[in-house]
Short mmCIF file of N, CA, C and O in Angstrom, two decimals:
data_model
loop_
_atom_site.label_atom_id
_atom_site.label_comp_id
_atom_site.label_asym_id
_atom_site.label_seq_id
_atom_site.Cartn_x
_atom_site.Cartn_y
_atom_site.Cartn_z
N GLN A 1 7.41 -10.81 17.51
CA GLN A 1 7.38 -9.64 17.61
C GLN A 1 6.54 -9.09 15.68
O GLN A 1 7.59 -9.12 15.02
N SER A 2 5.57 -8.39 15.63
CA SER A 2 4.81 -8.56 14.55
C SER A 2 5.35 -7.00 13.46
O SER A 2 5.59 -6.37 13.85
N GLN A 3 5.24 -7.40 12.03
CA GLN A 3 6.39 -6.42 11.44
C GLN A 3 5.78 -6.54 10.31
O GLN A 3 5.69 -7.54 9.31
N LEU A 4 5.60 -5.23 9.23
CA LEU A 4 6.11 -5.21 7.93
C LEU A 4 7.00 -4.37 8.00
O LEU A 4 7.65 -3.29 7.85
N THR A 5 7.75 -4.87 6.18
CA THR A 5 8.80 -4.17 5.76
C THR A 5 8.83 -4.20 4.41
O THR A 5 8.40 -5.04 3.66
N GLU A 6 8.88 -2.31 3.84
CA GLU A 6 9.14 -2.56 2.90
C GLU A 6 9.84 -2.47 2.18
O GLU A 6 11.28 -1.81 2.95
N SER A 7 9.83 -2.02 1.02
CA SER A 7 11.47 -1.94 0.01
C SER A 7 10.33 -2.30 -1.56
O SER A 7 10.09 -1.89 -1.78
N GLY A 8 11.60 -0.84 -2.35
CA GLY A 8 11.32 -0.61 -3.51
C GLY A 8 10.86 0.48 -4.22
O GLY A 8 10.77 0.85 -5.57
N GLY A 9 11.25 1.53 -3.25
CA GLY A 9 11.09 2.67 -3.51
C GLY A 9 12.13 3.58 -4.37
O GLY A 9 13.54 2.71 -4.56
N GLY A 10 12.02 4.72 -4.75
CA GLY A 10 12.96 5.03 -4.77
C GLY A 10 12.61 6.64 -5.92
O GLY A 10 11.90 7.29 -6.32
N LEU A 11 13.57 7.40 -6.74
CA LEU A 11 13.32 7.51 -7.88
C LEU A 11 13.13 7.53 -9.17
O LEU A 11 13.99 7.06 -10.14
N VAL A 12 11.71 8.04 -9.66
CA VAL A 12 11.68 7.71 -11.75
C VAL A 12 11.59 9.42 -11.67
O VAL A 12 10.28 9.92 -11.38
N GLN A 13 10.92 8.73 -13.32
CA GLN A 13 10.19 10.08 -13.99
C GLN A 13 9.52 9.69 -14.04
O GLN A 13 8.79 9.01 -14.44
N ALA A 14 8.35 11.01 -14.29
CA ALA A 14 6.89 11.15 -14.35
C ALA A 14 6.62 10.50 -15.82
O ALA A 14 7.66 10.21 -16.88
N GLY A 15 6.02 9.21 -15.55
CA GLY A 15 5.60 8.08 -16.80
C GLY A 15 6.46 6.39 -16.56
O GLY A 15 5.67 5.37 -17.02
N GLY A 16 6.91 6.70 -16.49
CA GLY A 16 8.57 5.51 -15.26
C GLY A 16 7.20 4.88 -14.56
O GLY A 16 6.00 4.99 -14.30
N SER A 17 7.54 3.83 -13.76
CA SER A 17 7.25 2.33 -13.34
C SER A 17 8.05 2.45 -12.14
O SER A 17 9.27 2.20 -11.78
N LEU A 18 7.50 1.71 -11.37
CA LEU A 18 7.72 1.46 -9.57
C LEU A 18 7.43 0.30 -9.38
O LEU A 18 5.63 0.37 -9.59
N ARG A 19 8.37 -0.88 -8.81
CA ARG A 19 7.14 -1.90 -7.80
C ARG A 19 7.54 -1.48 -6.93
O ARG A 19 8.82 -2.13 -6.10
N LEU A 20 6.85 -1.60 -5.19
CA LEU A 20 6.75 -1.94 -4.23
C LEU A 20 6.46 -2.86 -3.30
O LEU A 20 5.49 -3.81 -4.09
N SER A 21 7.24 -3.20 -2.53
CA SER A 21 6.71 -4.83 -2.37
C SER A 21 7.31 -5.02 0.04
O SER A 21 7.56 -3.76 0.16
N CYS A 22 6.38 -5.59 0.59
CA CYS A 22 5.96 -5.30 2.15
C CYS A 22 6.06 -6.65 2.57
O CYS A 22 5.14 -7.44 2.09
N ALA A 23 6.61 -6.92 3.34
CA ALA A 23 6.99 -8.16 3.93
C ALA A 23 6.46 -8.41 4.77
O ALA A 23 6.80 -7.26 6.32
N ALA A 24 5.60 -9.00 5.57
CA ALA A 24 5.08 -9.14 6.76
C ALA A 24 5.92 -10.28 7.95
O ALA A 24 6.08 -11.06 6.59
N SER A 25 5.75 -10.21 8.64
CA SER A 25 6.30 -11.29 9.93
C SER A 25 5.89 -11.40 11.51
O SER A 25 5.49 -9.77 10.97
N GLY A 26 6.27 -12.81 11.95
CA GLY A 26 5.53 -11.94 13.84
C GLY A 26 3.83 -12.25 13.87
O GLY A 26 3.76 -13.37 14.52
N ARG A 27 3.30 -12.62 12.60
CA ARG A 27 1.96 -13.02 13.26
C ARG A 27 1.42 -13.48 11.21
O ARG A 27 1.49 -13.11 10.30
N THR A 28 -0.14 -13.96 11.03
CA THR A 28 -1.18 -13.75 9.78
C THR A 28 -1.88 -12.44 9.60
O THR A 28 -2.68 -11.91 10.86
N PHE A 29 -2.20 -12.04 9.11
CA PHE A 29 -2.57 -10.52 8.74
C PHE A 29 -3.35 -10.63 8.01
O PHE A 29 -3.22 -11.77 7.27
N GLY A 30 -5.01 -9.87 7.67
CA GLY A 30 -5.30 -10.21 7.19
C GLY A 30 -5.50 -9.32 6.10
O GLY A 30 -4.87 -9.42 5.34
N THR A 31 -6.96 -8.32 6.31
CA THR A 31 -6.13 -7.39 5.11
C THR A 31 -5.16 -6.67 4.75
O THR A 31 -4.87 -5.97 6.12
N MET A 32 -4.34 -6.12 3.82
CA MET A 32 -3.84 -5.33 3.60
C MET A 32 -3.83 -4.28 2.77
O MET A 32 -4.55 -4.46 2.24
N GLY A 33 -2.72 -3.18 2.78
CA GLY A 33 -2.85 -2.13 1.87
C GLY A 33 -1.65 -1.33 1.85
O GLY A 33 -0.80 -1.16 2.97
N TRP A 34 -1.86 0.09 1.20
CA TRP A 34 -0.90 0.74 1.15
C TRP A 34 -1.79 2.39 1.28
O TRP A 34 -2.98 2.67 0.70
N PHE A 35 -1.28 2.79 2.27
CA PHE A 35 -1.36 4.20 2.15
C PHE A 35 0.42 5.33 1.54
O PHE A 35 1.71 4.76 1.89
N ARG A 36 0.15 6.79 1.77
CA ARG A 36 1.17 7.32 1.18
C ARG A 36 0.27 8.56 2.17
O ARG A 36 0.11 9.22 2.46
N GLN A 37 1.70 9.28 2.25
CA GLN A 37 2.05 10.63 3.00
C GLN A 37 2.83 11.77 2.35
O GLN A 37 4.31 11.48 1.59
N ALA A 38 2.76 13.08 1.66
CA ALA A 38 2.72 13.56 0.96
C ALA A 38 3.55 15.10 1.95
O ALA A 38 2.90 15.10 2.93
N PRO A 39 4.43 15.76 1.89
CA PRO A 39 4.29 16.64 2.77
C PRO A 39 3.68 17.34 2.95
O PRO A 39 3.41 18.34 2.33
N GLY A 40 3.90 17.56 4.22
CA GLY A 40 2.09 18.76 4.44
C GLY A 40 0.66 18.45 4.52
O GLY A 40 0.45 18.99 4.71
N LYS A 41 0.89 16.73 4.57
CA LYS A 41 -0.71 16.37 3.80
C LYS A 41 -0.31 15.20 4.74
O LYS A 41 -0.11 14.47 5.72
N GLU A 42 -1.92 15.09 4.57
CA GLU A 42 -2.38 13.94 5.89
C GLU A 42 -2.17 11.98 5.02
O GLU A 42 -1.76 12.19 3.89
N HIS A 43 -2.44 11.20 6.11
CA HIS A 43 -2.21 9.90 4.90
C HIS A 43 -2.67 9.25 4.45
O HIS A 43 -4.43 9.96 4.39
N GLU A 44 -3.00 9.11 3.14
CA GLU A 44 -3.91 9.50 2.09
C GLU A 44 -3.72 7.55 1.76
O GLU A 44 -2.69 7.19 1.04
N PHE A 45 -5.62 6.81 1.42
CA PHE A 45 -5.19 5.74 0.93
C PHE A 45 -5.25 5.28 -0.41
O PHE A 45 -5.64 6.83 -1.04
N VAL A 46 -4.20 4.40 -0.43
CA VAL A 46 -4.07 4.40 -2.07
C VAL A 46 -4.35 3.14 -2.17
O VAL A 46 -4.96 2.99 -3.65
N ALA A 47 -4.61 1.88 -1.46
CA ALA A 47 -5.00 0.37 -2.49
C ALA A 47 -5.08 -0.42 -1.11
O ALA A 47 -4.48 -0.71 -0.77
N GLY A 48 -5.76 -1.53 -1.13
CA GLY A 48 -6.16 -2.41 -0.73
C GLY A 48 -6.70 -3.63 -1.54
O GLY A 48 -6.89 -3.26 -2.13
N VAL A 49 -5.92 -4.64 -0.25
CA VAL A 49 -6.30 -6.22 -0.38
C VAL A 49 -6.86 -6.36 0.13
O VAL A 49 -6.25 -7.36 1.32
N ALA A 50 -7.84 -7.58 0.56
CA ALA A 50 -8.51 -8.71 1.24
C ALA A 50 -7.56 -9.50 1.18
O ALA A 50 -6.48 -10.34 1.00
N TRP A 51 -7.45 -10.63 2.01
CA TRP A 51 -6.46 -11.79 2.98
C TRP A 51 -6.30 -12.51 2.13
O TRP A 51 -5.30 -13.45 1.04
N ASP A 52 -7.94 -13.60 1.13
CA ASP A 52 -7.56 -14.48 -0.47
C ASP A 52 -7.57 -13.73 -1.43
O ASP A 52 -8.00 -14.35 -2.59
N ASN A 53 -7.09 -12.46 -1.99
CA ASN A 53 -6.99 -11.52 -2.79
C ASN A 53 -8.50 -11.01 -3.55
O ASN A 53 -8.76 -10.98 -4.94
N SER A 54 -9.14 -11.75 -2.58
CA SER A 54 -10.41 -11.92 -3.43
C SER A 54 -11.43 -10.59 -3.68
O SER A 54 -12.16 -10.50 -4.11
N ASP A 55 -11.01 -9.09 -3.51
CA ASP A 55 -11.52 -7.86 -3.17
C ASP A 55 -10.66 -7.29 -3.81
O ASP A 55 -9.06 -7.74 -2.59
N THR A 56 -9.99 -5.80 -3.56
CA THR A 56 -9.57 -4.82 -4.16
C THR A 56 -9.88 -3.74 -3.80
O THR A 56 -11.14 -3.41 -4.57
N ARG A 57 -9.33 -2.47 -3.68
CA ARG A 57 -9.36 -1.40 -3.73
C ARG A 57 -8.97 -0.23 -3.76
O ARG A 57 -7.75 -0.72 -3.27
N TYR A 58 -9.15 0.83 -4.76
CA TYR A 58 -7.98 1.75 -5.41
C TYR A 58 -8.44 2.81 -4.97
O TYR A 58 -9.57 3.38 -4.82
N ALA A 59 -7.74 4.55 -4.59
CA ALA A 59 -7.82 5.70 -4.55
C ALA A 59 -8.45 6.20 -5.84
O ALA A 59 -7.60 5.32 -6.62
N PRO A 60 -9.31 6.54 -6.02
CA PRO A 60 -9.42 7.66 -7.52
C PRO A 60 -8.75 8.02 -8.12
O PRO A 60 -8.74 7.65 -9.78
N SER A 61 -7.29 8.29 -7.70
CA SER A 61 -6.39 9.21 -7.88
C SER A 61 -5.36 7.97 -8.60
O SER A 61 -4.02 8.27 -9.42
N VAL A 62 -5.25 7.26 -8.35
CA VAL A 62 -4.23 5.75 -8.50
C VAL A 62 -5.06 4.12 -9.51
O VAL A 62 -4.29 4.22 -9.54
N LYS A 63 -6.22 4.47 -9.60
CA LYS A 63 -6.87 3.58 -10.43
C LYS A 63 -6.53 4.04 -11.37
O LYS A 63 -6.59 4.27 -12.22
N GLY A 64 -6.30 2.38 -11.83
CA GLY A 64 -6.07 2.10 -13.84
C GLY A 64 -4.35 2.36 -13.69
O GLY A 64 -3.77 1.86 -14.62
N ARG A 65 -4.01 2.64 -12.50
CA ARG A 65 -2.55 3.24 -13.02
C ARG A 65 -1.39 2.47 -11.69
O ARG A 65 -0.41 1.80 -12.35
N PHE A 66 -2.40 2.03 -10.57
CA PHE A 66 -1.64 0.84 -9.60
C PHE A 66 -2.46 -0.59 -9.58
O PHE A 66 -4.35 -0.09 -9.73
N THR A 67 -1.30 -1.26 -9.35
CA THR A 67 -2.30 -2.25 -9.02
C THR A 67 -2.03 -2.98 -7.78
O THR A 67 -0.30 -3.29 -7.55
N ILE A 68 -2.33 -3.35 -6.75
CA ILE A 68 -2.13 -3.99 -5.85
C ILE A 68 -1.87 -5.74 -5.70
O ILE A 68 -2.95 -6.02 -6.49
N SER A 69 -1.33 -6.60 -4.90
CA SER A 69 -2.27 -8.10 -4.83
C SER A 69 -1.10 -8.30 -3.85
O SER A 69 -0.20 -7.64 -3.43
N ARG A 70 -1.20 -9.50 -3.90
CA ARG A 70 -0.64 -10.55 -2.89
C ARG A 70 -0.02 -11.62 -3.27
O ARG A 70 -0.50 -12.44 -3.99
N GLY A 71 0.88 -12.03 -2.66
CA GLY A 71 1.57 -13.63 -2.62
C GLY A 71 0.62 -14.46 -2.28
O GLY A 71 0.54 -14.72 -1.08
N ASN A 72 1.14 -16.03 -3.06
CA ASN A 72 0.82 -16.95 -2.37
C ASN A 72 0.87 -17.33 -1.31
O ASN A 72 -0.02 -17.50 -0.59
N ALA A 73 1.71 -16.99 -0.14
CA ALA A 73 2.02 -17.38 0.89
C ALA A 73 1.13 -16.30 1.94
O ALA A 73 1.22 -16.74 2.77
N LYS A 74 0.45 -15.05 0.52
CA LYS A 74 -0.08 -14.25 1.88
C LYS A 74 0.60 -12.97 3.03
O LYS A 74 0.11 -12.95 3.73
N THR A 75 1.89 -13.28 3.01
CA THR A 75 2.99 -13.25 3.79
C THR A 75 3.88 -11.80 3.10
O THR A 75 4.09 -10.53 2.97
N THR A 76 3.37 -11.51 1.66
CA THR A 76 3.99 -10.17 0.82
C THR A 76 2.99 -9.79 0.08
O THR A 76 2.07 -10.31 -0.26
N VAL A 77 2.98 -8.29 -0.30
CA VAL A 77 1.58 -8.19 -0.76
C VAL A 77 2.60 -6.69 -1.73
O VAL A 77 3.86 -6.06 -1.46
N TYR A 78 1.83 -6.60 -2.82
CA TYR A 78 2.69 -5.34 -3.97
C TYR A 78 2.22 -4.56 -4.18
O TYR A 78 0.07 -4.47 -4.21
N LEU A 79 2.64 -3.02 -4.60
CA LEU A 79 2.22 -2.54 -5.59
C LEU A 79 2.78 -2.14 -6.41
O LEU A 79 3.83 -1.29 -6.74
N GLN A 80 2.39 -2.34 -7.39
CA GLN A 80 2.91 -2.60 -9.58
C GLN A 80 2.19 -0.35 -9.72
O GLN A 80 1.29 -1.07 -9.70
N MET A 81 3.28 0.20 -9.48
CA MET A 81 2.79 1.64 -9.62
C MET A 81 3.26 1.85 -11.59
O MET A 81 4.28 1.93 -11.32
N ILE A 82 2.38 2.40 -12.47
CA ILE A 82 2.92 2.73 -14.08
C ILE A 82 2.54 4.37 -14.00
O ILE A 82 1.22 4.66 -13.50
N SER A 83 2.14 5.04 -15.17
CA SER A 83 2.58 5.83 -15.50
C SER A 83 2.07 6.57 -14.48
O SER A 83 1.37 7.91 -14.09
N LEU A 84 3.46 7.04 -13.94
CA LEU A 84 4.03 7.39 -12.71
C LEU A 84 3.45 9.02 -12.75
O LEU A 84 4.17 10.06 -13.85
N LYS A 85 3.27 10.52 -11.57
CA LYS A 85 3.45 11.35 -12.17
C LYS A 85 4.30 12.61 -11.08
O LYS A 85 3.94 11.54 -9.77
N PRO A 86 4.17 13.20 -11.47
CA PRO A 86 5.27 14.26 -9.89
C PRO A 86 3.97 14.08 -8.47
O PRO A 86 4.51 14.34 -7.34
N GLU A 87 2.52 14.11 -8.93
CA GLU A 87 1.78 14.26 -7.86
C GLU A 87 2.02 13.14 -6.63
O GLU A 87 1.04 12.69 -6.13
N ASP A 88 2.36 11.84 -7.43
CA ASP A 88 2.59 10.19 -6.72
C ASP A 88 3.67 10.65 -5.51
O ASP A 88 3.88 9.74 -5.11
N THR A 89 4.81 11.88 -6.00
CA THR A 89 5.15 11.56 -4.59
C THR A 89 4.54 11.39 -3.72
O THR A 89 4.38 12.09 -3.11
N ALA A 90 5.73 10.96 -2.15
CA ALA A 90 5.39 10.67 -1.17
C ALA A 90 6.03 9.17 -0.60
O ALA A 90 6.41 8.65 -1.42
N VAL A 91 5.79 9.43 1.39
CA VAL A 91 6.47 8.05 1.99
C VAL A 91 5.36 7.25 1.45
O VAL A 91 3.60 7.76 1.90
N TYR A 92 5.38 6.27 0.60
CA TYR A 92 4.68 5.18 1.18
C TYR A 92 4.37 4.37 2.36
O TYR A 92 5.79 3.46 1.75
N TYR A 93 3.37 3.25 2.99
CA TYR A 93 3.48 2.74 4.18
C TYR A 93 2.60 1.52 4.30
O TYR A 93 1.56 1.81 3.17
N CYS A 94 3.05 0.04 4.23
CA CYS A 94 2.46 -0.74 4.02
C CYS A 94 1.63 -0.58 5.91
O CYS A 94 2.34 -0.44 6.27
N VAL A 95 0.80 -1.20 5.25
CA VAL A 95 -0.63 -1.02 5.78
C VAL A 95 -1.37 -2.39 6.40
O VAL A 95 -1.19 -3.66 5.71
N ALA A 96 -1.08 -2.87 8.11
CA ALA A 96 -2.56 -4.50 7.71
C ALA A 96 -3.44 -4.26 9.08
O ALA A 96 -3.23 -3.51 10.13
N ARG A 97 -4.50 -4.60 9.29
CA ARG A 97 -5.04 -5.72 10.12
C ARG A 97 -5.67 -7.24 10.49
O ARG A 97 -5.06 -7.60 9.59
N SER A 98 -5.99 -6.92 11.20
CA SER A 98 -6.85 -8.12 11.55
C SER A 98 -7.90 -8.70 10.75
O SER A 98 -7.91 -10.41 10.47
N SER A 99 -9.03 -8.43 10.52
CA SER A 99 -9.57 -8.35 10.44
C SER A 99 -9.93 -9.16 7.66
O SER A 99 -8.53 -8.50 8.13
N MET A 100 -10.16 -10.08 7.64
CA MET A 100 -10.37 -10.94 7.09
C MET A 100 -10.46 -10.16 5.36
O MET A 100 -9.42 -10.14 3.99
N HIS A 101 -11.21 -9.73 5.37
CA HIS A 101 -11.87 -9.43 3.75
C HIS A 101 -12.53 -7.65 3.65
O HIS A 101 -12.30 -7.26 2.42
N ILE A 102 -12.63 -7.27 4.91
CA ILE A 102 -13.02 -5.33 4.64
C ILE A 102 -12.05 -4.49 4.25
O ILE A 102 -10.80 -5.33 5.06
N ILE A 103 -12.18 -4.41 3.42
CA ILE A 103 -10.74 -3.19 3.07
C ILE A 103 -11.14 -1.64 3.73
O ILE A 103 -12.64 -1.55 2.87
N TYR A 104 -10.83 -1.36 4.24
CA TYR A 104 -10.75 -0.26 4.98
C TYR A 104 -10.21 1.22 4.21
O TYR A 104 -9.16 0.44 3.66
N GLU A 105 -10.66 2.12 4.52
CA GLU A 105 -10.10 3.55 3.69
C GLU A 105 -9.24 4.88 4.58
O GLU A 105 -8.97 5.59 4.43
N GLY A 106 -9.78 4.45 5.87
CA GLY A 106 -9.64 5.26 7.23
C GLY A 106 -8.48 4.55 7.63
O GLY A 106 -8.43 3.58 7.86
N ALA A 107 -7.27 6.04 7.93
CA ALA A 107 -5.98 4.84 8.55
C ALA A 107 -6.52 4.73 10.02
O ALA A 107 -5.50 3.89 10.20
N ASP A 108 -7.24 5.67 10.27
CA ASP A 108 -7.10 4.46 12.59
C ASP A 108 -7.66 3.02 12.17
O ASP A 108 -7.94 2.22 12.62
N GLU A 109 -8.04 2.35 11.24
CA GLU A 109 -8.64 1.17 10.56
C GLU A 109 -7.37 0.27 10.86
O GLU A 109 -7.66 -1.09 11.29
N TYR A 110 -6.04 0.74 10.45
CA TYR A 110 -5.11 -0.36 10.07
C TYR A 110 -4.07 -0.47 11.18
O TYR A 110 -3.43 0.86 12.63
N ASP A 111 -3.88 -1.29 12.25
CA ASP A 111 -3.30 -0.98 13.36
C ASP A 111 -1.78 -1.54 13.30
O ASP A 111 -0.74 -1.34 14.25
N TYR A 112 -0.93 -2.27 12.56
CA TYR A 112 -0.11 -2.05 12.14
C TYR A 112 0.54 -1.12 10.76
O TYR A 112 0.15 -1.53 9.29
N TRP A 113 1.62 -1.26 10.64
CA TRP A 113 2.18 0.13 9.84
C TRP A 113 4.34 -0.32 9.15
O TRP A 113 5.06 -0.51 10.56
N GLY A 114 4.03 -0.66 8.16
CA GLY A 114 5.47 0.16 8.08
C GLY A 114 6.36 1.21 8.34
O GLY A 114 5.92 1.99 8.99
N GLN A 115 7.83 1.47 8.11
CA GLN A 115 8.33 2.29 8.86
C GLN A 115 7.98 3.40 6.94
O GLN A 115 8.62 4.16 7.90
N GLY A 116 8.17 2.92 6.24
CA GLY A 116 7.53 3.60 4.94
C GLY A 116 8.61 3.43 3.66
O GLY A 116 10.07 3.35 4.62
N THR A 117 8.70 3.67 2.58
CA THR A 117 9.71 4.23 1.59
C THR A 117 9.27 5.18 0.93
O THR A 117 7.89 5.68 0.42
N GLN A 118 9.91 5.55 -0.11
CA GLN A 118 10.05 7.06 -0.40
C GLN A 118 9.76 7.04 -1.64
O GLN A 118 10.69 5.78 -2.41
N VAL A 119 8.76 7.27 -2.42
CA VAL A 119 9.10 7.12 -4.07
C VAL A 119 8.44 8.94 -4.59
O VAL A 119 7.87 10.09 -4.09
N THR A 120 9.67 9.56 -5.12
CA THR A 120 9.90 10.16 -5.93
C THR A 120 10.55 10.70 -7.21
O THR A 120 10.21 10.14 -7.51
N VAL A 121 8.85 11.11 -8.02
CA VAL A 121 8.53 11.11 -8.92
C VAL A 121 8.47 12.93 -10.08
O VAL A 121 8.46 14.05 -9.49
N SER A 122 9.81 12.44 -10.25
CA SER A 122 10.29 14.27 -11.06
C SER A 122 9.88 14.44 -12.27
O SER A 122 9.43 13.56 -13.25
N SER A 123 9.11 15.65 -12.58
CA SER A 123 8.37 16.26 -13.70
C SER A 123 9.51 16.06 -15.11
O SER A 123 10.92 16.62 -15.12
#
């Protein structure tokens, strides 16, 4: 069974840092990434990475503060978050699809979703 499992969320003060991890199992995934959803809002694209780390993409709101990367075995994806702001508070979801290089920003483009991990940034 294909599965994505996130870890690393928590409570942090504004200006602090967190690193999210996502472990993939059950199959080989291509493009992977992160979405987030704040209360009352739709899923928002955060960052994506191609299968071989050859390409990354970020939402304008996180560019320069967040870094996405993929482990050498291609089964783990990380999201390093620095200079966190209260508006970054949301449930963060790891996502994946089969295509190897194309990074999509629409939630409908991703077939696989993790269960989500809460990130709360206090002011």
